[in-house]
Every structure is written in structure tokens, then in C-alpha cells.
């Protein structure tokens, strides 16, 4: 990051959308010396990665556990920029648990990448010998990069590469498809290959998992402070309803609830459905129709979380992957967020990409989650459930089916001085906080180029280590 050299001094920018994409763009531009106003429809920052006071349980909870990985270099760069990198706790281990409680710890060893995870995978009792051989074959095949324009689905590729039922159910569906939050037949192979390479092959550092020790919303206090400290502003509860461009003055005027907002540059960091709503209220321009058509090809996938407070400790594990049941991930929030510590425990269970689970009522979802949990931790049967919350996010992520890249626009827009950001734009990443942060950094770079003072904001990838470096060189 070129943090020291101020550029674009005093130029005015409005960033619409206070999610990770908008905040990443806004903070980078403020650091580049511009006067930035961040405008957010809700009364708090964070968008789809946030926390809120849940009225039913009287606690501040995340809308869902969000995890990042070592390979998320731009998100980590954003956290460093706003001074909260030390609120992320990093861990390299992952425990798979079967119904009945048998555990298989996975994680790195001293071996060089991509072999670092092998000893524990070979010892994992969750997989049979045939499962392990199938996974080994698949990983070997993924040493060769998958062409970015491949139109094969993950499901088709797995069938072609002879994956067993155990490997399919316990690794590909549970770990990879849930990281991409879609069914395996709705995932483009290049995205699955990217996740496997980043989390399991490139390096132990790239695959380590980061979890916030504070509610997500607390992380963003640093973003608001940075913007205000550099002469900018944060307008909350302010939905932008339309935008017009004054060619003579070279300025944008935005119609918002409290009146009109003007600036020389505009970054629209909206989710795709909000961008679709705003489009007809933007100036008529060649290219706007093509953008609308691209947006129309995107689809949402849900994620649900069930938050459970018990009167006693349920497990000493910080987190776990739960096999063969409706719930997929367990996060022991009482342990991960030490300040919450009290008698009993607070667990969050996550169900990815399940439209059926998202259709349940609160009572049904809580009952099913508790029943599943008891199969992994029998103490649940004798514990008292003190309170519970069910959070469904029906528009959690956008899907990455084969061919989706043609519908992900770059940060340039059909309008002058206007740039696009948001996880759904062309970053090469799936719907993640890293994708959002990258898109914000790309848009910020584009604004800097437009004012004639280009600077490098995008944080480079970690790159492969060990034998993966040789594999990368060999495949070039
Ligand atoms: C339940 C759930 C679990 C997830 N788990 C993970 C995970 O573990 N790891 C991970 O990396 N990612 C995860 N994600 C995905 C991640 O949250 C998103 O990819 C990322 O936060 C998207 O950021 P964004 O800034 O692109 O969009 P958003 O977060 O949607 O931000 C856009 C903002 O624009 C605002 N807005 C909309 N319309 C207007 C308007 N007219 N005027 C002003 N503001 C407007 C919205 O209110 C919103 O705040 C998860 C998402 C969900 C919902």
C-alpha cells in the first residue's frame, strides 16, 4: 500500500453503500487525500457483515459468524488501515465431528505446501481410505490451474474425478460448497478450485482462519473515525434515491432523504439488487442497459444462523465442522469473544446454502439445531436452553454458477466520474468480505487514476509457497 503519499487532495467523492466494499473504497480514498462522504441507508455500517442488538435476546449478535482466511489480503489491509487488525484471532486448526462425537482434527504440519495438511488428513477418521485416495486424486488434479473461462460445474468435475460419497458429503459439499454458499452443481469449477488452492494448497498461512473477537459492527468504528478525522463525513440512515450528472459543472448530485448531496466523483458500492433499483434513476447513458442485463443474471443464496445460550459449558472447542446433519458449523462465541464470558455458553450454528432451512419458523429452526447439536455433544440433552435467536439472511451471497464472470462488471461504469464496487463486481473472488474489499480498492484506484494521480491500493495476493511455487512455475 502506498500510504504515505497524499494525492487528489481536496477532490470530493461520495461513496454510496456502507458495507465492506464501500468502507474499503472510502477509507483508501480518504487516505489518498480526498474529501469523502460515505452514505449508508441503514443506521449502522457493515452491510451484510454486521452486528445488531437483537431485541428478542437482548444481546449484540453478528448477523452471522463471518470468517476470513490468511489469503484475504485486502480485507486484512482494510482492517489494518482502520486500526482493528488486532481484533482478529487467527487459528490454523479445524475439527470435524461426526454424529456420536468422534473427532478428526485437520490442520497444517511442518511439511511444505501443498503437503502441509496431508498428515492430519491421512489420520482423519471422518474419511475412509477410499475417501482419502479420492481427495488425493482431486488435489493432485488441482495442482494444474483451471482455465478461468472453464464452464464446467464443480459437480461435473467431481463426477469426472471419481469422488466417493464420503469425500462428496464431508468435504466437497460441507467445506467447499458451504464456503461458496451454493449447491455443487451451481458452482463454477474455477471458483471451487480457487477456494481449494487458497485454503488447502498454497500455504499454511493462506489457509489459516480469522475470527473477530468483537461484534462485527465494532470493527467499523475505526472506519468512521478515519473518515471524519480526514475531513470526510459518514451519513447514516440516508438512502440514495437517484443520481444526476451536471456535465457543465462536472459534478454529481444525489437525491437522498435529507436533501441533495453533491460531489465530483461517485462510487456506487451497492449489492446487485440495490444497484438494479437505482439504475433507472441514473442518467440515461449508452451501456446502462447492458449493465442492467448483467445484474439480471445474478441470483441470491441464503445463510441462516441459530444462536443458542445454554446454562452450562457444551464444549471446550472454539469451533467445529459438524458432519452429516443440517447444521454445518459451530462457533463457540462465548470462548471466541472472551468479554462475553459468563456462566454457561453461547454457541452459534451456521447453515449454508439451504433454502429449506431458511423457510423454517424460528421455533422449528431452533428445535432442529438443538437436536442436531445434541448428536455431537450429548451434554446438550441435560443442559437448559436459556434463550435462542434465529437469523435468516435470504440475500446473503450471490451465486457463482458457470459463466457468471461475463455478468460481473468491472469498476468502470457507463457514466463519467462514476465507479462501481461491491462483492458481485469483477474481482475473481466469490461473494466474500475479501471480494467486497478488493472491489472497493479497485474502485479507489480507478478514482485516483481519474484525478491523474494513480496509486497502488490493491493489496497483492500472498502467492504460493513450498512445492506449490514449483507447481505454479511448471504450469506456466
Ligand atoms: C449470513 C452471511 C454470512 C456470511 N459469511 C461470510 C463469511 O464467513 N466470510 C465472508 O468473507 N463473507 C461472508 N458473507 C458475505 C459477505 O458478508 C459479503 O460478501 C460482503 O459483506 C458484501 O459486502 P458489500 O459491501 O459488497 O455489500 P453489502 O454488505 O451488501 O453493502 C452494501 C450496503 O449498501 C447499502 N445500501 C443499499 N442501498 C442503498 C442506497 N440506496 N443508499 C445507500 N445505501 C444503500 C446497504 O444497506 C449495505 O449496507 C456472509 C454474508 C452473510 C449475509
Coordinates of C-alpha atoms and ligand atoms in Angstrom, one line a residue:
X1 CA 0.0 0.0 0.0
X2 CA 1.3 3.4 -0.9
X3 CA 0.0 5.0 2.3
X4 CA 2.3 8.0 2.8
X5 CA 2.0 9.9 -0.5
X6 CA -1.2 12.0 -0.5
X7 CA -2.8 12.6 -3.9
X8 CA -6.0 14.0 -5.2
X9 CA -6.1 16.5 -2.4
X10 CA -9.5 18.0 -1.7
X11 CA -11.3 16.3 -4.6
X12 CA -14.8 15.3 -3.4
X13 CA -16.1 11.8 -3.6
X14 CA -19.4 10.3 -2.4
X15 CA -19.3 6.6 -1.7
X16 CA -22.8 5.1 -1.6
X17 CA -23.1 1.9 0.5
X18 CA -21.5 1.4 3.9
X19 CA -20.7 -2.3 3.5
X20 CA -17.1 -3.7 3.4
X21 CA -16.8 -2.6 -0.2
X22 CA -17.9 1.0 0.4
X23 CA -15.9 1.4 3.6
X24 CA -12.7 -0.1 1.9
X25 CA -13.1 2.4 -1.0
X26 CA -13.9 5.3 1.2
X27 CA -11.1 4.8 3.6
X28 CA -8.5 4.3 0.9
X29 CA -9.7 7.5 -0.9
X30 CA -9.6 9.5 2.3
X31 CA -6.1 8.3 2.9
X32 CA -5.3 9.5 -0.7
X33 CA -6.3 13.0 0.4
X34 CA -9.8 13.2 -1.0
X35 CA -12.8 14.5 0.9
X36 CA -15.1 11.5 1.2
X37 CA -18.7 11.2 2.2
X38 CA -19.8 7.7 2.9
X39 CA -23.6 7.4 2.6
X40 CA -25.4 4.4 4.1
X41 CA -29.2 3.6 4.0
X42 CA -29.2 1.9 7.4
X43 CA -28.4 3.5 10.7
X44 CA -25.2 1.5 11.1
X45 CA -22.2 0.3 9.0
X46 CA -21.3 -3.1 7.8
X47 CA -24.0 -4.2 5.3
X48 CA -24.2 -7.9 5.1
X49 CA -21.2 -8.3 7.5
X50 CA -22.5 -6.6 10.6
X51 CA -23.9 -6.9 14.1
X52 CA -27.0 -5.6 15.8
X53 CA -28.8 -5.6 19.2
X54 CA -31.3 -8.5 18.9
X55 CA -34.4 -7.4 20.7
X56 CA -35.5 -11.0 21.5
X57 CA -32.3 -12.0 23.3
X58 CA -31.1 -8.5 24.5
X59 CA -27.6 -9.1 23.1
X60 CA -25.5 -7.7 20.3
X61 CA -25.0 -10.5 17.9
X62 CA -23.5 -10.8 14.4
X63 CA -26.0 -11.2 11.6
X64 CA -23.9 -14.4 11.1
X65 CA -20.4 -15.6 12.1
X66 CA -18.1 -14.2 9.4
X67 CA -14.7 -15.9 8.9
X68 CA -11.8 -14.7 6.9
X69 CA -8.7 -16.5 5.8
X70 CA -5.0 -15.7 5.5
X71 CA -5.4 -15.3 1.8
X72 CA -7.9 -12.4 2.3
X73 CA -5.1 -9.8 1.9
X74 CA -7.3 -6.8 1.0
X75 CA -9.7 -7.3 3.9
X76 CA -6.7 -7.6 6.2
X77 CA -5.3 -4.4 4.6
X78 CA -8.6 -2.7 5.3
X79 CA -8.6 -3.8 8.9
X80 CA -5.0 -2.5 9.3
X81 CA -6.0 0.8 7.7
X82 CA -8.8 1.3 10.2
X83 CA -6.7 0.1 13.1
X84 CA -8.6 -3.1 14.0
X85 CA -6.3 -5.9 12.7
X86 CA -5.5 -6.9 16.3
X87 CA -9.2 -7.7 16.9
X88 CA -8.9 -10.7 14.6
X89 CA -7.9 -14.0 16.2
X90 CA -6.1 -16.5 13.9
X91 CA -6.3 -20.2 14.1
X92 CA -4.9 -23.0 11.9
X93 CA -6.8 -26.0 13.1
X94 CA -10.3 -27.2 12.2
X95 CA -12.1 -30.1 14.0
X96 CA -14.6 -32.3 12.1
X97 CA -17.1 -34.1 14.4
X98 CA -19.3 -37.0 13.4
X99 CA -22.7 -37.6 15.0
X100 CA -21.8 -39.6 18.1
X101 CA -18.9 -37.3 18.8
X102 CA -15.9 -38.9 17.1
X103 CA -13.4 -36.1 16.2
X104 CA -11.0 -35.6 13.3
X105 CA -8.7 -32.6 13.7
X106 CA -7.4 -31.2 10.5
X107 CA -4.6 -28.6 10.1
X108 CA -1.1 -27.9 8.9
X109 CA 2.1 -29.8 9.7
X110 CA 5.8 -29.0 9.1
X111 CA 5.6 -30.4 5.6
X112 CA 5.9 -27.8 2.7
X113 CA 2.9 -26.7 0.8
X114 CA 0.8 -28.4 -0.7
X115 CA 1.7 -31.4 1.6
X116 CA 1.3 -29.5 4.9
X117 CA -2.3 -30.7 5.5
X118 CA -1.6 -34.3 4.5
X119 CA -0.6 -36.0 7.7
X120 CA -3.8 -35.0 9.5
X121 CA -5.9 -35.8 6.5
X122 CA -4.4 -39.2 6.4
X123 CA -5.1 -39.7 10.1
X124 CA -8.7 -38.3 9.9
X125 CA -11.2 -40.9 10.9
X126 CA -14.0 -39.0 9.3
X127 CA -12.7 -40.3 5.9
X128 CA -12.3 -43.9 4.7
X129 CA -9.2 -44.9 2.8
X130 CA -11.1 -44.7 -0.4
X131 CA -12.3 -41.2 0.5
X132 CA -8.7 -40.1 1.2
X133 CA -7.5 -41.6 -2.1
X134 CA -10.2 -39.7 -3.9
X135 CA -9.4 -36.5 -2.2
X136 CA -5.7 -37.0 -3.0
X137 CA -6.5 -37.5 -6.7
X138 CA -8.7 -34.4 -6.8
X139 CA -6.0 -32.2 -5.1
X140 CA -3.4 -33.6 -7.5
X141 CA -5.6 -32.6 -10.4
X142 CA -5.9 -29.1 -9.0
X143 CA -2.2 -28.6 -9.0
X144 CA -2.8 -27.5 -12.6
X145 CA -4.7 -24.2 -12.7
X146 CA -8.2 -24.4 -14.0
X147 CA -8.7 -22.1 -17.0
X148 CA -10.7 -19.1 -15.8
X149 CA -13.1 -19.5 -18.7
X150 CA -14.0 -23.1 -17.9
X151 CA -17.7 -23.6 -18.0
X152 CA -17.7 -26.9 -16.1
X153 CA -19.6 -27.1 -12.8
X154 CA -18.0 -28.4 -9.6
X155 CA -20.5 -31.3 -9.6
X156 CA -19.5 -32.4 -13.2
X157 CA -15.8 -32.2 -12.4
X158 CA -16.2 -34.2 -9.2
X159 CA -18.1 -36.9 -11.1
X160 CA -15.3 -36.9 -13.7
X161 CA -12.7 -37.2 -10.9
X162 CA -14.2 -40.2 -9.2
X163 CA -15.1 -38.7 -5.8
X164 CA -16.6 -41.1 -3.2
X165 CA -19.8 -40.4 -1.2
X166 CA -17.7 -39.7 1.9
X167 CA -15.5 -37.2 0.1
X168 CA -18.5 -35.6 -1.6
X169 CA -20.6 -35.3 1.6
X170 CA -17.9 -34.5 4.1
X171 CA -15.5 -32.4 2.1
X172 CA -16.8 -31.0 -1.2
X173 CA -20.4 -30.3 -0.1
X174 CA -19.7 -29.4 3.5
X175 CA -16.4 -27.4 3.3
X176 CA -16.1 -26.2 -0.2
X177 CA -19.7 -25.7 -1.3
X178 CA -20.5 -24.1 2.0
X179 CA -17.6 -21.7 1.7
X180 CA -19.1 -20.8 -1.7
X181 CA -22.6 -21.0 -0.3
X182 CA -24.3 -22.9 -3.1
X183 CA -25.0 -26.4 -4.3
X184 CA -22.1 -28.2 -6.1
X185 CA -24.0 -28.1 -9.4
X186 CA -24.4 -24.4 -9.2
X187 CA -20.7 -23.6 -8.6
X188 CA -18.3 -22.9 -11.5
X189 CA -15.2 -25.1 -11.3
X190 CA -12.7 -22.1 -11.3
X191 CA -14.2 -20.7 -8.1
X192 CA -14.1 -24.1 -6.3
X193 CA -10.5 -24.6 -7.5
X194 CA -9.6 -21.2 -6.2
X195 CA -11.0 -22.0 -2.7
X196 CA -9.2 -25.4 -2.5
X197 CA -5.9 -23.9 -3.6
X198 CA -6.1 -20.9 -1.3
X199 CA -7.4 -22.7 1.8
X200 CA -5.6 -26.1 1.5
X201 CA -2.8 -26.0 -1.0
X202 CA -0.9 -22.7 -1.5
X203 CA 0.4 -22.2 2.1
X204 CA -0.4 -22.8 5.7
X205 CA -0.6 -19.0 6.1
X206 CA -3.2 -18.6 3.3
X207 CA -5.4 -21.3 4.9
X208 CA -5.5 -20.0 8.5
X209 CA -8.8 -18.8 9.7
X210 CA -9.5 -15.4 11.2
X211 CA -12.4 -14.7 13.6
X212 CA -13.4 -11.4 15.1
X213 CA -13.1 -11.1 18.9
X214 CA -15.6 -8.3 18.9
X215 CA -19.1 -7.9 17.2
X216 CA -18.5 -7.1 13.5
X217 CA -20.1 -3.6 13.9
X218 CA -17.4 -2.6 16.4
X219 CA -14.7 -3.1 13.8
X220 CA -16.1 -0.3 11.7
X221 CA -15.9 2.4 14.4
X222 CA -12.3 2.7 13.1
X223 CA -13.6 3.4 9.6
X224 CA -15.9 6.1 10.7
X225 CA -13.2 7.7 12.8
X226 CA -10.7 7.6 9.9
X227 CA -13.1 9.3 7.5
X228 CA -14.1 12.0 9.9
X229 CA -10.5 12.5 11.0
X230 CA -9.5 13.2 7.4
X231 CA -12.2 15.8 6.8
X232 CA -14.8 13.4 5.4
X233 CA -18.3 12.5 6.7
X234 CA -20.4 9.5 7.4
X235 CA -24.1 9.9 6.7
X236 CA -26.2 7.0 8.2
X237 CA -29.9 6.4 7.7
X238 CA -29.5 8.1 4.3
X239 CA -30.8 6.1 1.3
X240 CA -29.8 7.5 -2.1
X241 CA -32.8 7.5 -4.3
X242 CA -31.5 8.9 -7.6
X243 CA -28.4 10.5 -9.2
X244 CA -27.9 13.2 -11.8
X245 CA -24.8 14.4 -13.6
X246 CA -24.2 18.0 -14.3
X247 CA -22.0 18.0 -17.4
X248 CA -21.1 21.7 -17.2
X249 CA -20.0 21.7 -13.6
X250 CA -18.6 18.1 -13.8
X251 CA -20.5 17.2 -10.6
X252 CA -22.8 14.5 -9.4
X253 CA -26.0 15.4 -7.4
X254 CA -27.6 12.7 -5.4
X255 CA -31.1 12.8 -4.1
X256 CA -31.2 11.4 -0.6
X257 CA -33.7 11.5 2.3
X258 CA -32.2 14.6 3.9
X259 CA -31.7 16.5 0.6
X260 CA -29.2 16.7 -2.2
X261 CA -25.6 15.6 -1.9
X262 CA -23.0 16.9 -4.4
X263 CA -19.5 15.7 -5.3
X264 CA -17.1 15.4 -8.3
X265 CA -16.8 11.6 -8.1
X266 CA -19.2 8.8 -7.2
X267 CA -18.5 5.2 -6.1
X268 CA -21.6 3.0 -6.0
X269 CA -20.8 0.2 -3.6
X270 CA -24.3 -1.4 -3.6
X271 CA -25.4 -5.0 -3.6
X272 CA -26.6 -6.0 -7.1
X273 CA -30.3 -5.8 -6.3
X274 CA -30.0 -2.2 -4.9
X275 CA -27.9 -1.3 -8.0
X276 CA -30.8 -2.6 -10.1
X277 CA -33.2 -0.4 -8.3
X278 CA -31.0 2.7 -8.7
X279 CA -30.2 2.1 -12.4
X280 CA -33.5 3.5 -13.8
X281 CA -32.9 6.6 -11.7
X282 CA -29.5 7.3 -13.1
X283 CA -28.9 9.4 -16.3
X284 CA -29.8 7.6 -19.5
X285 CA -26.5 6.5 -21.0
X286 CA -25.2 4.0 -23.5
X287 CA -24.1 0.9 -21.6
X288 CA -26.7 1.3 -18.8
X289 CA -28.9 -1.3 -20.5
X290 CA -26.1 -3.8 -20.8
X291 CA -25.3 -3.3 -17.1
X292 CA -28.9 -3.9 -16.2
X293 CA -28.8 -7.2 -18.2
X294 CA -25.7 -8.3 -16.4
X295 CA -27.3 -7.6 -13.0
X296 CA -30.4 -9.5 -14.1
X297 CA -28.3 -12.7 -14.3
X298 CA -27.3 -12.7 -10.7
X299 CA -29.0 -14.9 -8.1
X300 CA -29.1 -14.8 -4.2
X301 CA -28.3 -17.7 -1.9
X302 CA -29.3 -17.7 1.8
X303 CA -27.3 -18.4 5.0
X304 CA -29.0 -19.0 8.4
X305 CA -27.6 -18.9 11.9
X306 CA -29.1 -20.2 15.1
X307 CA -27.8 -18.6 18.3
X308 CA -28.1 -20.7 21.5
X309 CA -27.4 -19.7 25.1
X310 CA -27.1 -22.7 27.5
X311 CA -26.8 -22.8 31.2
X312 CA -23.5 -24.8 31.1
X313 CA -20.5 -25.4 29.0
X314 CA -21.3 -27.5 25.9
X315 CA -17.8 -27.9 24.5
X316 CA -14.2 -26.8 25.0
X317 CA -13.8 -26.4 21.2
X318 CA -13.8 -22.8 19.8
X319 CA -15.3 -24.0 16.6
X320 CA -16.1 -27.2 14.7
X321 CA -17.4 -28.6 11.4
X322 CA -20.5 -30.8 12.1
X323 CA -20.8 -33.7 9.7
X324 CA -23.9 -35.3 8.1
X325 CA -26.5 -33.0 9.6
X326 CA -28.5 -29.9 8.7
X327 CA -26.2 -27.6 10.7
X328 CA -22.7 -27.2 9.2
X329 CA -20.6 -25.1 11.5
X330 CA -20.4 -24.5 15.2
X331 CA -18.8 -21.4 16.7
X332 CA -18.4 -21.1 20.4
X333 CA -18.9 -17.4 20.7
X334 CA -18.5 -17.3 24.4
X335 CA -15.0 -18.6 24.0
X336 CA -14.1 -16.6 20.8
X337 CA -15.3 -13.4 22.3
X338 CA -13.9 -13.6 25.8
X339 CA -15.6 -10.4 27.0
X340 CA -18.9 -12.2 26.7
X341 CA -17.7 -14.9 29.2
X342 CA -20.3 -15.7 31.8
X343 CA -21.7 -18.9 33.4
X344 CA -23.0 -21.2 30.7
X345 CA -22.2 -20.9 27.0
X346 CA -23.2 -19.1 23.8
X347 CA -22.9 -21.1 20.6
X348 CA -23.7 -20.0 17.0
X349 CA -24.7 -22.7 14.5
X350 CA -24.5 -21.9 10.8
X351 CA -26.4 -23.5 8.0
X352 CA -25.1 -22.5 4.5
X353 CA -27.0 -22.5 1.2
X354 CA -30.1 -24.2 2.5
X355 CA -33.3 -22.8 1.1
X356 CA -35.3 -25.4 3.1
X357 CA -33.7 -24.3 6.4
X358 CA -34.3 -20.7 5.5
X359 CA -38.0 -21.5 5.1
X360 CA -38.4 -22.7 8.7
X361 CA -40.0 -20.8 11.5
X362 CA -37.9 -19.7 14.5
X363 CA -39.3 -22.5 16.7
X364 CA -38.6 -25.2 14.0
X365 CA -35.1 -23.9 13.3
X366 CA -34.1 -23.8 17.0
X367 CA -35.6 -27.2 17.7
X368 CA -33.7 -28.8 14.8
X369 CA -30.5 -27.1 15.6
X370 CA -30.6 -28.2 19.3
X371 CA -31.5 -31.8 18.2
X372 CA -28.5 -31.8 15.8
X373 CA -26.2 -30.3 18.3
X374 CA -27.1 -33.0 20.9
X375 CA -25.8 -35.7 18.5
X376 CA -22.4 -34.1 18.6
X377 CA -22.3 -33.0 22.2
X378 CA -24.6 -35.3 24.4
X379 CA -24.4 -32.8 27.3
X380 CA -26.9 -30.7 25.3
X381 CA -29.6 -33.1 26.3
X382 CA -29.2 -32.3 30.0
X383 CA -28.5 -28.6 29.5
X384 CA -31.1 -25.8 29.8
X385 CA -31.6 -23.6 26.8
X386 CA -31.9 -20.1 28.3
X387 CA -32.6 -18.2 25.1
X388 CA -32.2 -18.5 21.3
X389 CA -32.3 -16.4 18.1
X390 CA -32.7 -17.4 14.5
X391 CA -31.3 -15.1 11.9
X392 CA -32.1 -15.7 8.3
X393 CA -30.3 -13.8 5.6
X394 CA -32.1 -14.6 2.4
X395 CA -29.8 -12.4 0.3
X396 CA -26.6 -13.5 1.9
X397 CA -24.4 -14.0 -1.1
X398 CA -24.6 -14.1 -4.9
X399 CA -24.1 -17.4 -6.7
X400 CA -21.0 -18.3 -8.8
X401 CA -22.5 -20.7 -11.4
X402 CA -20.6 -21.5 -14.6
X403 CA -20.4 -18.4 -16.9
X404 CA -21.1 -15.9 -14.1
X405 CA -17.9 -13.9 -14.8
X406 CA -19.5 -12.5 -18.0
X407 CA -22.1 -10.8 -15.7
X408 CA -19.6 -9.3 -13.3
X409 CA -18.9 -5.7 -14.4
X410 CA -15.5 -4.1 -13.8
X411 CA -15.3 -1.0 -11.6
X412 CA -15.8 1.4 -14.6
X413 CA -19.4 2.4 -15.3
X414 CA -21.3 3.8 -18.2
X415 CA -21.3 7.3 -16.5
X416 CA -18.5 9.8 -16.2
X417 CA -16.6 10.1 -12.8
X418 CA -18.7 7.2 -11.5
X419 CA -17.3 3.8 -10.4
X420 CA -18.8 0.5 -9.3
X421 CA -17.8 -1.6 -6.3
X422 CA -19.5 -4.4 -4.3
X423 CA -18.7 -8.1 -3.9
X424 CA -20.6 -9.0 -7.1
X425 CA -18.4 -6.9 -9.4
X426 CA -15.4 -8.4 -11.2
X427 CA -12.9 -9.4 -8.6
X428 CA -12.4 -13.1 -9.4
X429 CA -13.4 -13.7 -5.8
X430 CA -16.7 -15.3 -4.7
X431 CA -19.2 -13.5 -2.5
X432 CA -17.0 -12.7 0.5
X433 CA -15.7 -9.8 2.5
X434 CA -12.4 -10.2 0.7
X435 CA -14.2 -9.8 -2.7
X436 CA -16.0 -6.8 -1.3
X437 CA -12.8 -5.2 0.0
X438 CA -11.0 -5.9 -3.3
X439 CA -13.8 -4.3 -5.3
X440 CA -13.5 -1.2 -3.0
X441 CA -9.8 -1.0 -3.5
X442 CA -10.1 -1.4 -7.3
X443 CA -12.7 1.4 -7.4
X444 CA -10.5 3.6 -5.3
X445 CA -7.6 3.0 -7.6
X446 CA -9.8 4.0 -10.6
X447 CA -10.8 7.3 -8.9
X448 CA -7.1 8.0 -8.3
X449 CA -6.3 7.3 -11.9
X450 CA -9.2 9.6 -13.0
X451 CA -7.8 12.5 -11.0
X452 CA -4.4 11.9 -12.6
X453 CA -2.7 10.7 -9.5
X454 CA -2.6 6.9 -9.8
X455 CA -1.6 4.9 -6.8
X456 CA -1.5 1.3 -5.8
X457 CA -4.2 0.4 -3.3
X458 CA -5.0 -3.3 -4.1
X459 CA -3.0 -5.5 -1.7
X460 CA -1.2 -8.2 -3.6
X461 CA -2.0 -11.9 -3.1
X462 CA 0.2 -14.0 -0.7
X463 CA 1.3 -16.3 -3.5
X464 CA 2.1 -20.0 -3.2
X465 CA 4.9 -21.4 -1.0
X466 CA 7.0 -24.5 -0.8
X467 CA 6.4 -27.0 -3.6
X468 CA 3.4 -25.0 -4.8
X469 CA 5.8 -22.5 -6.2
X470 CA 7.3 -25.2 -8.4
X471 CA 3.8 -26.3 -9.4
X472 CA 2.9 -22.7 -10.3
X473 CA 6.1 -22.3 -12.4
X474 CA 5.6 -25.8 -14.0
X475 CA 2.0 -24.9 -15.1
X476 CA 3.0 -21.6 -16.7
Ligands
LIG1 C1 -25.2 -14.6 6.7 C2 -24.0 -14.3 6.0 C3 -22.8 -15.0 6.2 C4 -21.7 -14.7 5.5 N1 -20.5 -15.3 5.8 C5 -19.3 -14.8 5.3 C6 -18.1 -15.3 5.7 O1 -18.0 -16.1 6.7 N2 -17.0 -14.8 5.2 C7 -17.0 -13.9 4.2 O2 -15.9 -13.4 3.7 N3 -18.2 -13.4 3.7 C8 -19.3 -13.9 4.2 N4 -20.5 -13.4 3.8 C9 -20.6 -12.5 2.6 C10 -20.2 -11.1 3.0 O3 -20.9 -10.6 4.1 C11 -20.5 -10.2 1.8 O4 -19.8 -10.7 0.6 C12 -19.9 -8.7 2.0 O5 -20.2 -8.3 3.2 C13 -20.5 -7.8 0.9 O6 -20.1 -6.5 1.1 P1 -20.6 -5.3 0.1 O7 -20.0 -4.1 0.7 O8 -20.2 -5.7 -1.3 O9 -22.2 -5.3 0.1 P2 -23.2 -5.0 1.4 O10 -22.6 -5.6 2.6 O11 -24.5 -5.5 1.0 O12 -23.1 -3.5 1.5 C14 -23.9 -2.6 0.7 C15 -24.5 -1.5 1.5 O13 -25.3 -0.6 0.7 C16 -26.4 -0.2 1.5 N5 -27.4 0.4 0.5 C17 -28.2 -0.3 -0.3 N6 -29.0 0.5 -1.0 C18 -28.6 1.8 -0.6 C19 -29.0 3.1 -1.0 N7 -29.9 3.3 -2.0 N8 -28.4 4.2 -0.5 C20 -27.4 4.0 0.5 N9 -27.0 2.8 0.9 C21 -27.6 1.7 0.3 C22 -26.8 -1.4 2.2 O14 -27.6 -1.1 3.3 C23 -25.5 -2.0 2.6 O15 -25.0 -1.6 3.9 C24 -21.7 -13.7 4.5 C25 -22.9 -13.0 4.3 C26 -24.0 -13.2 5.0 C27 -25.2 -12.4 4.8

